[in-house]
Short mmCIF file of C-alpha atoms in Angstrom, two decimals:
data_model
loop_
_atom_site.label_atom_id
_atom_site.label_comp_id
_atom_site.label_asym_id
_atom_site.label_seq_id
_atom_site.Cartn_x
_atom_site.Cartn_y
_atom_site.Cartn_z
CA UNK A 11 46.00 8.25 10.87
CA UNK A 12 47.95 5.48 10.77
CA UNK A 13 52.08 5.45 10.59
CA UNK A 14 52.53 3.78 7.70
CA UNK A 15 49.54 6.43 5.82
CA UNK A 16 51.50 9.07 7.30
CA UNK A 17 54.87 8.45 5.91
CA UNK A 18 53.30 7.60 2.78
CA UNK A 19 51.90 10.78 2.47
CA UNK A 20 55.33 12.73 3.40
CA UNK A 21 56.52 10.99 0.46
CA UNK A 22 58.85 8.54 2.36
CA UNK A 23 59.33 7.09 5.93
CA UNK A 24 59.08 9.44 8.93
CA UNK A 25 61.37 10.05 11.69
CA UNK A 26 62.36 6.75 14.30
CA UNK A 27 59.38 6.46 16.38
CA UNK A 28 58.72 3.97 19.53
CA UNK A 29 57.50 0.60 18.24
CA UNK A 30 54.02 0.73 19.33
CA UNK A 31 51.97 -1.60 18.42
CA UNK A 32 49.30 -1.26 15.32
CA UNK A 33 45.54 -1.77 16.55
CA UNK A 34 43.43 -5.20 15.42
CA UNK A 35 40.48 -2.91 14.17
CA UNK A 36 42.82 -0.55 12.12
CA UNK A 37 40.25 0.10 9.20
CA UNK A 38 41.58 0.00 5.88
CA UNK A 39 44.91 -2.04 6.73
CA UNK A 40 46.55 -3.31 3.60
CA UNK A 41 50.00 -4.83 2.44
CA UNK A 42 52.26 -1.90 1.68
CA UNK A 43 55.20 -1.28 -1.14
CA UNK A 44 57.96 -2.99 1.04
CA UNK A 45 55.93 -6.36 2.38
CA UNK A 46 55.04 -6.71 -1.66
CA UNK A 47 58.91 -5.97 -2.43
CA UNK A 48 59.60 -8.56 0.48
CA UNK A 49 57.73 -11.12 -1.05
CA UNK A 50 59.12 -10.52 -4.47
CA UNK A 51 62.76 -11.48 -3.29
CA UNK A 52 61.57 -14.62 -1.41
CA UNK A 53 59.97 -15.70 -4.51
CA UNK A 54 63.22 -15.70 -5.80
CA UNK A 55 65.19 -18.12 -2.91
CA UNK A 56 61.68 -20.44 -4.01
CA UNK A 57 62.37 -20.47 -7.27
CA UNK A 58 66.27 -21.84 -6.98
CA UNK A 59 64.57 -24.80 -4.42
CA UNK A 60 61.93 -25.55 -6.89
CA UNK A 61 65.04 -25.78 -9.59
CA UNK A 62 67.20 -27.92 -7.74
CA UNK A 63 63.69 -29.96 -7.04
CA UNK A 64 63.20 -30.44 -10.18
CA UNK A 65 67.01 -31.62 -11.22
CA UNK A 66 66.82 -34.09 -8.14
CA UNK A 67 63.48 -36.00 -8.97
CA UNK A 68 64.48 -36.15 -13.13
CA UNK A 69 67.55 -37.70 -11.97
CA UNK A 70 66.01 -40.66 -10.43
CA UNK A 71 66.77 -39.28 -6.42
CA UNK A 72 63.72 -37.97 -5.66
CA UNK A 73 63.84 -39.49 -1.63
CA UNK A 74 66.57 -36.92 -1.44
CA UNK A 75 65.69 -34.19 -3.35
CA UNK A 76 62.14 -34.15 -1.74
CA UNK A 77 64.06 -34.35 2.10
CA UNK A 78 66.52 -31.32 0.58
CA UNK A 79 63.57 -29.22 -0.72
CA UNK A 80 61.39 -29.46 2.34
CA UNK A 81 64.93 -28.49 5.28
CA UNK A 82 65.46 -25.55 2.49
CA UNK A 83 61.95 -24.56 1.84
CA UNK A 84 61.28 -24.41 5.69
CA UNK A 85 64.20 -22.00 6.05
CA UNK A 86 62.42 -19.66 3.88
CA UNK A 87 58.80 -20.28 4.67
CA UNK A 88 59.67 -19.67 8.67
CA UNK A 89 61.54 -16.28 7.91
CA UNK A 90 58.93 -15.20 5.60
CA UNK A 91 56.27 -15.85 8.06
CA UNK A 92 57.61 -14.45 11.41
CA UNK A 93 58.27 -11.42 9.24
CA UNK A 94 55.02 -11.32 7.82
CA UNK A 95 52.87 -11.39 11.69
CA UNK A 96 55.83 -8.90 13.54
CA UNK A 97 54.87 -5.94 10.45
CA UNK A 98 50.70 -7.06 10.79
CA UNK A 99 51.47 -6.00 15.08
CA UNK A 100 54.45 -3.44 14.58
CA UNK A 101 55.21 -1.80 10.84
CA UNK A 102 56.15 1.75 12.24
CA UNK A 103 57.51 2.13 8.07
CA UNK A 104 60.16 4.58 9.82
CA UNK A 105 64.00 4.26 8.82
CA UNK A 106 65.04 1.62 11.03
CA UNK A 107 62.65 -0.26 10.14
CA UNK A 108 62.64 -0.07 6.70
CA UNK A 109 66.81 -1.03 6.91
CA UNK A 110 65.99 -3.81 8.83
CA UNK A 111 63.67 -5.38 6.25
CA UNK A 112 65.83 -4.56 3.89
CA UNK A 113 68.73 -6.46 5.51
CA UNK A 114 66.13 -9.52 5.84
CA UNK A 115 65.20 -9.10 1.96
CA UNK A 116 69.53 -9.04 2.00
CA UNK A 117 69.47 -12.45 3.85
CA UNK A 118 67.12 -14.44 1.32
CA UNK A 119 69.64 -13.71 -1.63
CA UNK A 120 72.31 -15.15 0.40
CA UNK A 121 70.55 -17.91 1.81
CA UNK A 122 69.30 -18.64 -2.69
CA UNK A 123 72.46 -18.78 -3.43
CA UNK A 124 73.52 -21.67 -1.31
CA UNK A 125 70.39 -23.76 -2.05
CA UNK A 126 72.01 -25.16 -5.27
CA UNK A 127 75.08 -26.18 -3.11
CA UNK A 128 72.52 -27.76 -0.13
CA UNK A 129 71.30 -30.11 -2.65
CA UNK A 130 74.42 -31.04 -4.56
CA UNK A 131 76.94 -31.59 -2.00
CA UNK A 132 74.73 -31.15 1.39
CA UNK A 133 76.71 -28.16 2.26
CA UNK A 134 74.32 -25.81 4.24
CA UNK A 135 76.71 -23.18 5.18
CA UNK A 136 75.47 -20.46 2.84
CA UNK A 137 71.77 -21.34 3.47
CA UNK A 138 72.55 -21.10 7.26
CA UNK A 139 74.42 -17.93 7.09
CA UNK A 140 71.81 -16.48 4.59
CA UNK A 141 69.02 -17.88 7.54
CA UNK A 142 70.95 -16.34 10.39
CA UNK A 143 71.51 -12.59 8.75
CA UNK A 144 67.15 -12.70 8.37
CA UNK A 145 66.78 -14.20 11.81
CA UNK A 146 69.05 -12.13 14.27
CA UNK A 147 67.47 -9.39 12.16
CA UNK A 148 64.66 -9.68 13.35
CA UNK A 149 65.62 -10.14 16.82
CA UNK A 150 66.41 -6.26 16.27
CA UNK A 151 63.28 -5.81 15.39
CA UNK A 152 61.71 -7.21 18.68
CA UNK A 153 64.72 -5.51 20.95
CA UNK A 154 63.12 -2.48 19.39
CA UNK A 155 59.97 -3.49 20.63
CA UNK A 156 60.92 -4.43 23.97
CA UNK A 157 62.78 -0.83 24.10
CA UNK A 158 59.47 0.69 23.67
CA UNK A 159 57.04 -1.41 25.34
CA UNK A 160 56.29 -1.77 29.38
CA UNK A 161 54.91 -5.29 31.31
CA UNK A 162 53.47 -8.00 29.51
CA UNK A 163 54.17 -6.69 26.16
CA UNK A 164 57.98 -6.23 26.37
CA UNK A 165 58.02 -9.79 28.20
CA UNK A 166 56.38 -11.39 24.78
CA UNK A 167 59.33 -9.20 22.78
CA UNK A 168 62.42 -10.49 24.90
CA UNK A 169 60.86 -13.78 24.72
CA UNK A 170 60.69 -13.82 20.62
CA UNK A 171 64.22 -12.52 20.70
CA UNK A 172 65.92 -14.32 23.58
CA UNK A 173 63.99 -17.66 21.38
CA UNK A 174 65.15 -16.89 17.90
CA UNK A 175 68.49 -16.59 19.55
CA UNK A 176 68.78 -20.12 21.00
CA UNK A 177 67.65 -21.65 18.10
CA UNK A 178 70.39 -19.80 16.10
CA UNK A 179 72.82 -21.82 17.76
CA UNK A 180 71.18 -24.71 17.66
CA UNK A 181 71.50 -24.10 13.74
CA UNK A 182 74.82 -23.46 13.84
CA UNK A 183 75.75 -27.45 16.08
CA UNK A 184 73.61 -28.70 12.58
CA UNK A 185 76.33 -27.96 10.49
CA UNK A 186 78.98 -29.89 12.11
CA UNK A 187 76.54 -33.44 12.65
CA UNK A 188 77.19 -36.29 10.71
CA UNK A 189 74.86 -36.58 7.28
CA UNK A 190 72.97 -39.35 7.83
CA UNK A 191 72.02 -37.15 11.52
CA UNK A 192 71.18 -33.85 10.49
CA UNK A 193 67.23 -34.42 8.96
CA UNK A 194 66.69 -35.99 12.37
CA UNK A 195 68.65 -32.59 14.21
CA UNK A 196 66.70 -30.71 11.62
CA UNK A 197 63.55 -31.62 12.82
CA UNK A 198 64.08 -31.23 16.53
CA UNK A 199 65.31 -27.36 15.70
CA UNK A 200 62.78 -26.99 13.39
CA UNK A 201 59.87 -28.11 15.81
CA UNK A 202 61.89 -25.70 18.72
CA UNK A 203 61.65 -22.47 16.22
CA UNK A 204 58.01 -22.85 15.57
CA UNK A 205 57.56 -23.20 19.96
CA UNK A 206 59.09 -20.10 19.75
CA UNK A 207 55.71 -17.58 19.29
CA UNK A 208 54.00 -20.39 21.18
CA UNK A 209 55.82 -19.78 23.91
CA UNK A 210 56.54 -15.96 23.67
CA UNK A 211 52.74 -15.23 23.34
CA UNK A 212 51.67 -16.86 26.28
CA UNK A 213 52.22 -13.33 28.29
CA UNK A 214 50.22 -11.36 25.46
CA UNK A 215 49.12 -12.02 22.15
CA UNK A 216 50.47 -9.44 19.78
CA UNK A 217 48.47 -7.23 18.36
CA UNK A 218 48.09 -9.23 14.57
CA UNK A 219 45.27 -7.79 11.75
CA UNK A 220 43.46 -10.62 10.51
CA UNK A 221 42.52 -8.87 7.19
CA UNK A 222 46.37 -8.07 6.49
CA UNK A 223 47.49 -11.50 7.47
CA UNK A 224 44.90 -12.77 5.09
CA UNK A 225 45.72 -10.81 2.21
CA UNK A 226 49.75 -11.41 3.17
CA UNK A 227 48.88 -15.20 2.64
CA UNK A 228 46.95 -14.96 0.06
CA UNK A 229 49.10 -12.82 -1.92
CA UNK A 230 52.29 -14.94 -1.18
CA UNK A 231 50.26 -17.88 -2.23
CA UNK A 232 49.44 -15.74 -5.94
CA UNK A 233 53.17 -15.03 -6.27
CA UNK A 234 53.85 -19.07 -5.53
CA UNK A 235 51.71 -19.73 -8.30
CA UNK A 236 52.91 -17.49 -10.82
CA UNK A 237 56.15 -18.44 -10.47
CA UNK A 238 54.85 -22.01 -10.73
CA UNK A 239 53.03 -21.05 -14.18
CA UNK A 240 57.20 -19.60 -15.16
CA UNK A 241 58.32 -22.45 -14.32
CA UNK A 242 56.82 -24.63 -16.32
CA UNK A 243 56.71 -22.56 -19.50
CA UNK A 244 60.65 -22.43 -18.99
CA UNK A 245 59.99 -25.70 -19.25
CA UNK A 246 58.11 -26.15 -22.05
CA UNK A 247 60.17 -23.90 -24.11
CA UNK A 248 62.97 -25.68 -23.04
CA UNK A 249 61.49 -28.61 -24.60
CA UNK A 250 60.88 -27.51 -27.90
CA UNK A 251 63.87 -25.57 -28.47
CA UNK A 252 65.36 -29.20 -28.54
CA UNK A 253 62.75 -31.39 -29.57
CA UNK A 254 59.62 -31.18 -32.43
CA UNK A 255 57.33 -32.46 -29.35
CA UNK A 256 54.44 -30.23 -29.49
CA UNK A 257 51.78 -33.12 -29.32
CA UNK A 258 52.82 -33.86 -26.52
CA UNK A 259 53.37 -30.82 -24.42
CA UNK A 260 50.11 -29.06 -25.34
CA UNK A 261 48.42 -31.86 -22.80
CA UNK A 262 51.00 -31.07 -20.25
CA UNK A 263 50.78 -27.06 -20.39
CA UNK A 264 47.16 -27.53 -20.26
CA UNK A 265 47.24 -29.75 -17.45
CA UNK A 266 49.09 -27.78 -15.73
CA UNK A 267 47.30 -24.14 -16.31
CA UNK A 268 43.70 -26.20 -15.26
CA UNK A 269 45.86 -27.22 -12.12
CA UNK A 270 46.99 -23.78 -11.23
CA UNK A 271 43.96 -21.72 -12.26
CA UNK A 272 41.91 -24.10 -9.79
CA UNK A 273 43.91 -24.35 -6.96
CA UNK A 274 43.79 -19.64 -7.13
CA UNK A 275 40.43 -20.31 -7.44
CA UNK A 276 40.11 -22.86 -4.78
CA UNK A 277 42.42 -21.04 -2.11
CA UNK A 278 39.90 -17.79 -2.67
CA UNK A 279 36.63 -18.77 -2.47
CA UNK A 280 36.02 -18.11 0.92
CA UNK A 281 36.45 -15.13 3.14
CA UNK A 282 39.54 -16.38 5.27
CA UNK A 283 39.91 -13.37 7.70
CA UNK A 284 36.82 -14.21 8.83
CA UNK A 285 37.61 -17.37 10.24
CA UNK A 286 40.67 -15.56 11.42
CA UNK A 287 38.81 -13.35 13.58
CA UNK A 288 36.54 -15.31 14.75
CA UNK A 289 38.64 -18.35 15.74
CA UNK A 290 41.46 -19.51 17.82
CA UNK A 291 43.19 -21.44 15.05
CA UNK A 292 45.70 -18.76 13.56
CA UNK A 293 48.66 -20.83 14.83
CA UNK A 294 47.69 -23.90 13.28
CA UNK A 295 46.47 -21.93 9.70
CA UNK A 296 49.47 -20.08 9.90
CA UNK A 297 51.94 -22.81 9.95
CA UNK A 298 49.65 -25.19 8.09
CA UNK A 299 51.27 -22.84 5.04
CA UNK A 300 54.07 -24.58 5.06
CA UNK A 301 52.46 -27.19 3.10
CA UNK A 302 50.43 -24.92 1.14
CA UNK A 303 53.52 -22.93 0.14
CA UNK A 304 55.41 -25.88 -0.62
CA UNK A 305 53.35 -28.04 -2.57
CA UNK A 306 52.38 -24.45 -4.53
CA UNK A 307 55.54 -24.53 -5.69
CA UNK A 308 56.72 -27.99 -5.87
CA UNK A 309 53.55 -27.88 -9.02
CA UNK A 310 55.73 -26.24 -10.96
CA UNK A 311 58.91 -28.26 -10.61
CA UNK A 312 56.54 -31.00 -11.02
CA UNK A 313 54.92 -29.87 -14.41
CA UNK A 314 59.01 -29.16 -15.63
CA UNK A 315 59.82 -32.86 -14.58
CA UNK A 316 56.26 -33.82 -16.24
CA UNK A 317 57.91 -32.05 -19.63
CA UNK A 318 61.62 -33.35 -19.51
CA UNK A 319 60.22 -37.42 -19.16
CA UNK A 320 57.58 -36.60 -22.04
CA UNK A 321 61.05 -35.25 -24.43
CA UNK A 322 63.01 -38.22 -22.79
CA UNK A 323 65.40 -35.73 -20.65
CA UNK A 324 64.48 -37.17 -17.29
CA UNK A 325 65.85 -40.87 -15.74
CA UNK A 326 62.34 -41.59 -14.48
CA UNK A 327 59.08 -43.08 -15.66
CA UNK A 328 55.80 -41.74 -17.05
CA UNK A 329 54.22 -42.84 -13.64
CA UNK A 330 56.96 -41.15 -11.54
CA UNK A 331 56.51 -37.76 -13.39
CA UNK A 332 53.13 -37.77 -13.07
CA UNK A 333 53.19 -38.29 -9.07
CA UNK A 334 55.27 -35.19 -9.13
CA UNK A 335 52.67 -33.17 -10.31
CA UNK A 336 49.62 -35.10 -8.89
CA UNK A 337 51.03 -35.68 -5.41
CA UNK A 338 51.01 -31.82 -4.87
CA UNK A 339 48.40 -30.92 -6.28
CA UNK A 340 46.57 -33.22 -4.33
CA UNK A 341 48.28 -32.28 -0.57
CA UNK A 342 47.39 -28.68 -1.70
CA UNK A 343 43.57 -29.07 -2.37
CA UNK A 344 43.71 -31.22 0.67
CA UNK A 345 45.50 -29.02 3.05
CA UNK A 346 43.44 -25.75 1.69
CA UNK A 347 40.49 -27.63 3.09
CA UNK A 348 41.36 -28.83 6.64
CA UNK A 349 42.99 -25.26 6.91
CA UNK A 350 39.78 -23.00 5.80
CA UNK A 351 37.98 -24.49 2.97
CA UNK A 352 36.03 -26.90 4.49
CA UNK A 353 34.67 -24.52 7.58
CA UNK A 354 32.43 -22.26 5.25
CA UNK A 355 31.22 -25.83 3.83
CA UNK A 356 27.55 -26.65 3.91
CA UNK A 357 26.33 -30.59 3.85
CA UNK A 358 28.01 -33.57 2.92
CA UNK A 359 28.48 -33.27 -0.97
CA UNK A 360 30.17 -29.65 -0.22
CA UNK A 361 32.00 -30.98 2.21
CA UNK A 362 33.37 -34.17 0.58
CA UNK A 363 34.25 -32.42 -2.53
CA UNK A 364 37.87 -31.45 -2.44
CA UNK A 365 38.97 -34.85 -0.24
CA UNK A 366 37.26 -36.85 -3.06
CA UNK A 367 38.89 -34.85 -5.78
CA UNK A 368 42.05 -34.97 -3.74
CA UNK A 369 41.88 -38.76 -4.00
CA UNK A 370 40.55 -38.27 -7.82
CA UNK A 371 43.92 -36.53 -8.94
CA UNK A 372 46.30 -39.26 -7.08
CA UNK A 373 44.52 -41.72 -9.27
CA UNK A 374 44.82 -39.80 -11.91
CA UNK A 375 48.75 -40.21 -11.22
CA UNK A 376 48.37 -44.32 -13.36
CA UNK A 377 46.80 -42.45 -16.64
CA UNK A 378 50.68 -42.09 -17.24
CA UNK A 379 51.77 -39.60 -20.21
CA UNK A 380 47.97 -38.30 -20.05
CA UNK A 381 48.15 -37.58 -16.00
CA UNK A 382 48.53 -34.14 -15.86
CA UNK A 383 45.39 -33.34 -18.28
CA UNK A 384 43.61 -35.86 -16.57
CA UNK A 385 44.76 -34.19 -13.23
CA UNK A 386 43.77 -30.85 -14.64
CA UNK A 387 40.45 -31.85 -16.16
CA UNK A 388 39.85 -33.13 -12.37
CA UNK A 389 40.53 -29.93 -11.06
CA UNK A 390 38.60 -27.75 -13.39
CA UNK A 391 35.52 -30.23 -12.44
CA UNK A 392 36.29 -29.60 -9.11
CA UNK A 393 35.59 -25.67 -9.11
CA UNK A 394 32.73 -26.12 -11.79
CA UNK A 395 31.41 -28.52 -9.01
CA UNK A 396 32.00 -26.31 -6.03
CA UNK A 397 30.01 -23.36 -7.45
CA UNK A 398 27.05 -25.65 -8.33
CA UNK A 399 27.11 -26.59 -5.06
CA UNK A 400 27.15 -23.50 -3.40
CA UNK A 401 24.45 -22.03 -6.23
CA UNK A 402 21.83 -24.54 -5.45
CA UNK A 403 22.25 -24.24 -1.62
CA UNK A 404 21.54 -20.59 -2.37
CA UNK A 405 24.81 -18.90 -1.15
CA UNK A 406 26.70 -16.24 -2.50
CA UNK A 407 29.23 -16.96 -5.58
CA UNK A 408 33.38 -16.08 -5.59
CA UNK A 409 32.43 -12.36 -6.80
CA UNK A 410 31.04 -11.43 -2.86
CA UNK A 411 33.34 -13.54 -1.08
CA UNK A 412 36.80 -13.00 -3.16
CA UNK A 413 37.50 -9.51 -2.16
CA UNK A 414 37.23 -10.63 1.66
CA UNK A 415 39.04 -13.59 1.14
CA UNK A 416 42.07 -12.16 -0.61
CA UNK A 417 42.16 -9.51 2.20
#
């Protein structure tokens, strides 16, 4: 029996236990009531980043609010992520470790709360302090692993704390740097956090489930996308509670549900913890999320810039507004494929499919006030396409494949 089934069944956490590690072929391995509670709060620090997205680019300073959106969301992608592969090795679900998380989940909210003021006035000081409460918080957690573990093992765990550390402080010299250097710091730290399991691994590999991480992702990557559908009905409600512009929001909203019902679809149509087992890529897929994440929810700030130039709220054009919402779109079908997609891909027509339809949907961006239907109509073609496809070349349809692929 596992820990986490056996404080379930006590009705709450057990006693502190040593932080062994949770086995790769643990049968039955799911996401439990706190990762799903986790993700819930995150949702929330992607939501005020999409926002402040979305105010940037309708104000005509989209270069900036693009470069503010990507430094914030990679403070909460990266702390969402390390996170999510520590509890697939080591969720004991005892006390400890529950407070820990919790202090994390406590860390998001603070860093959300700043992300308004790291757009506006480049002031990062509540995003970093919000960052550093999740971070050093989960140097606990690997002290507590280290405290447990023997050889290679507790090596790996002082190397993922003593890292995280460093980088802390390198975080903290960001603050004080000139403007006009900090994207350029930014990405130097930002490249030295994500060396960090690189690095710390090379001892041992911890002890990761592929099905969990799978279903972690692809869950994550649901939430994204629901809060990209609220987003945009805001949006749209926002609209008409000002303006008698139904004729042309109807395209827009649905546009925009076509976009977002194909890109679930897309991300799920193949088994991803296979590939996760099987290969030596779970580095790269992992942090390829970053743009999958992103772009997810950048859709929906997109589709709420899409509706504010159609009521004339927004300081951009037609053409502008529609590359919000057909840029992402596009980087997301594209990314899903080098990622996964296109290795469970038979033939060229299968395989060309969502790079064409990639480059379909930018086009789509100089069909103006009618982009975002177009874009959608391109994506709904896209799936209807993909399961022809796969029919006629005699595999099995999403119904065999989605419950693997979701985790």
């Amino acid at each position: 029996m596992t820990s986490t089934s056996a404080s379930a069944e006590s009705g709450g956490p057990g006693p502190r236990r040593r932080m062994r590690a949770r086995r790769r072929d643990e049968a039955h391995r799911a996401a439990t009531p706190l990762e799903l509670f986790f993700d819930l709060c995150f949702v929330v620090a992607v939501n005020q980043a999409g926002l402040q997205l979305v105010h940037a680019v309708a104000e005509n300073h989209a270069g900036h609010g693009v470069l503010s959106y990507a430094m914030v969301f990679f403070a909460i992608w990266w702390a969402w992520m390390n996170f999510t592969w520590f509890a697939s090795a080591y969720d004991t679900d005892d006390i400890p470790y529950r407070l820990v998380t919790l202090i994390q989940i406590a860390g998001v909210l603070i860093l959300a709360a700043g992300v308004a003021r790291a757009f506006l006035d480049q002031d990062f000081v509540v995003v970093f302090v919000g960052y550093v409460v999740m971070r050093i918080a989960l140097v606990g957690q690997w002290l507590r692993v280290a405290a447990s573990t023997r050889g290679a093992e507790r090596t790996t765990a002082l190397r993922y704390a003593g890292g995280i550390v460093l980088c802390q402080i390198g975080w903290l010299a960001l603050l004080v740097l000139p403007t006009h250097v900090r994207p350029w710091a930014f990405l130097v730290l930002a490249l030295a956090e994500m060396a960090v399991p690189l690095i710390a691994e090379r001892s041992m590999a911890t002890s990761w489930h592929a099905h969990h991480i799978a279903e972690r992702y692809g869950l994550f990557t649901i939430i994204v996308l629901g809060e990209t559908i609220l987003a945009a009905t805001v949006g749209v409600r926002s609209a008409l509670d000002v303006s008698n512009a139904l004729g042309v929001l109807v395209p827009i909203a649905v546009g925009g549900l076509l976009i977002v019902f194909a890109a679930w679809w897309i991300y799920f149509a193949v088994p991803v913890h296979v590939r996760l087992e099987a290969g030596d890529e779970a580095f790269l897929w992992g942090y390829g999320h970053y743009v999958i994440f992103a772009c997810a929810a950048a859709i929906g700030a997109g589709l709420e810039v899409a509706v504010e130039t159609a009521v004339h709220k927004s300081h951009i054009s037609e053409v502008a507004a529609a590359a919000a919402v057909t840029v992402p779109t596009a980087a997301f079908l594209l990314t899903v494929w080098l990622l996964h997609a296109r290795h469970f891909k038979h033939g060229l027509w299968q395989q060309l499919l969502l790079p064409c339809s990639a480059l379909v949907i930018l086009l789509c961006t100089l069909a103006g006030e009618h982009a975002v239907l177009a874009a959608g109509l391109v994506a709904a073609a896209t799936v209807a396409t993909g399961e022809t496809l796969t029919r006629r070349a005699g595999r099995p349809g999403p119904r065999a494949t989605a419950g693997a692929s979701a985790g």
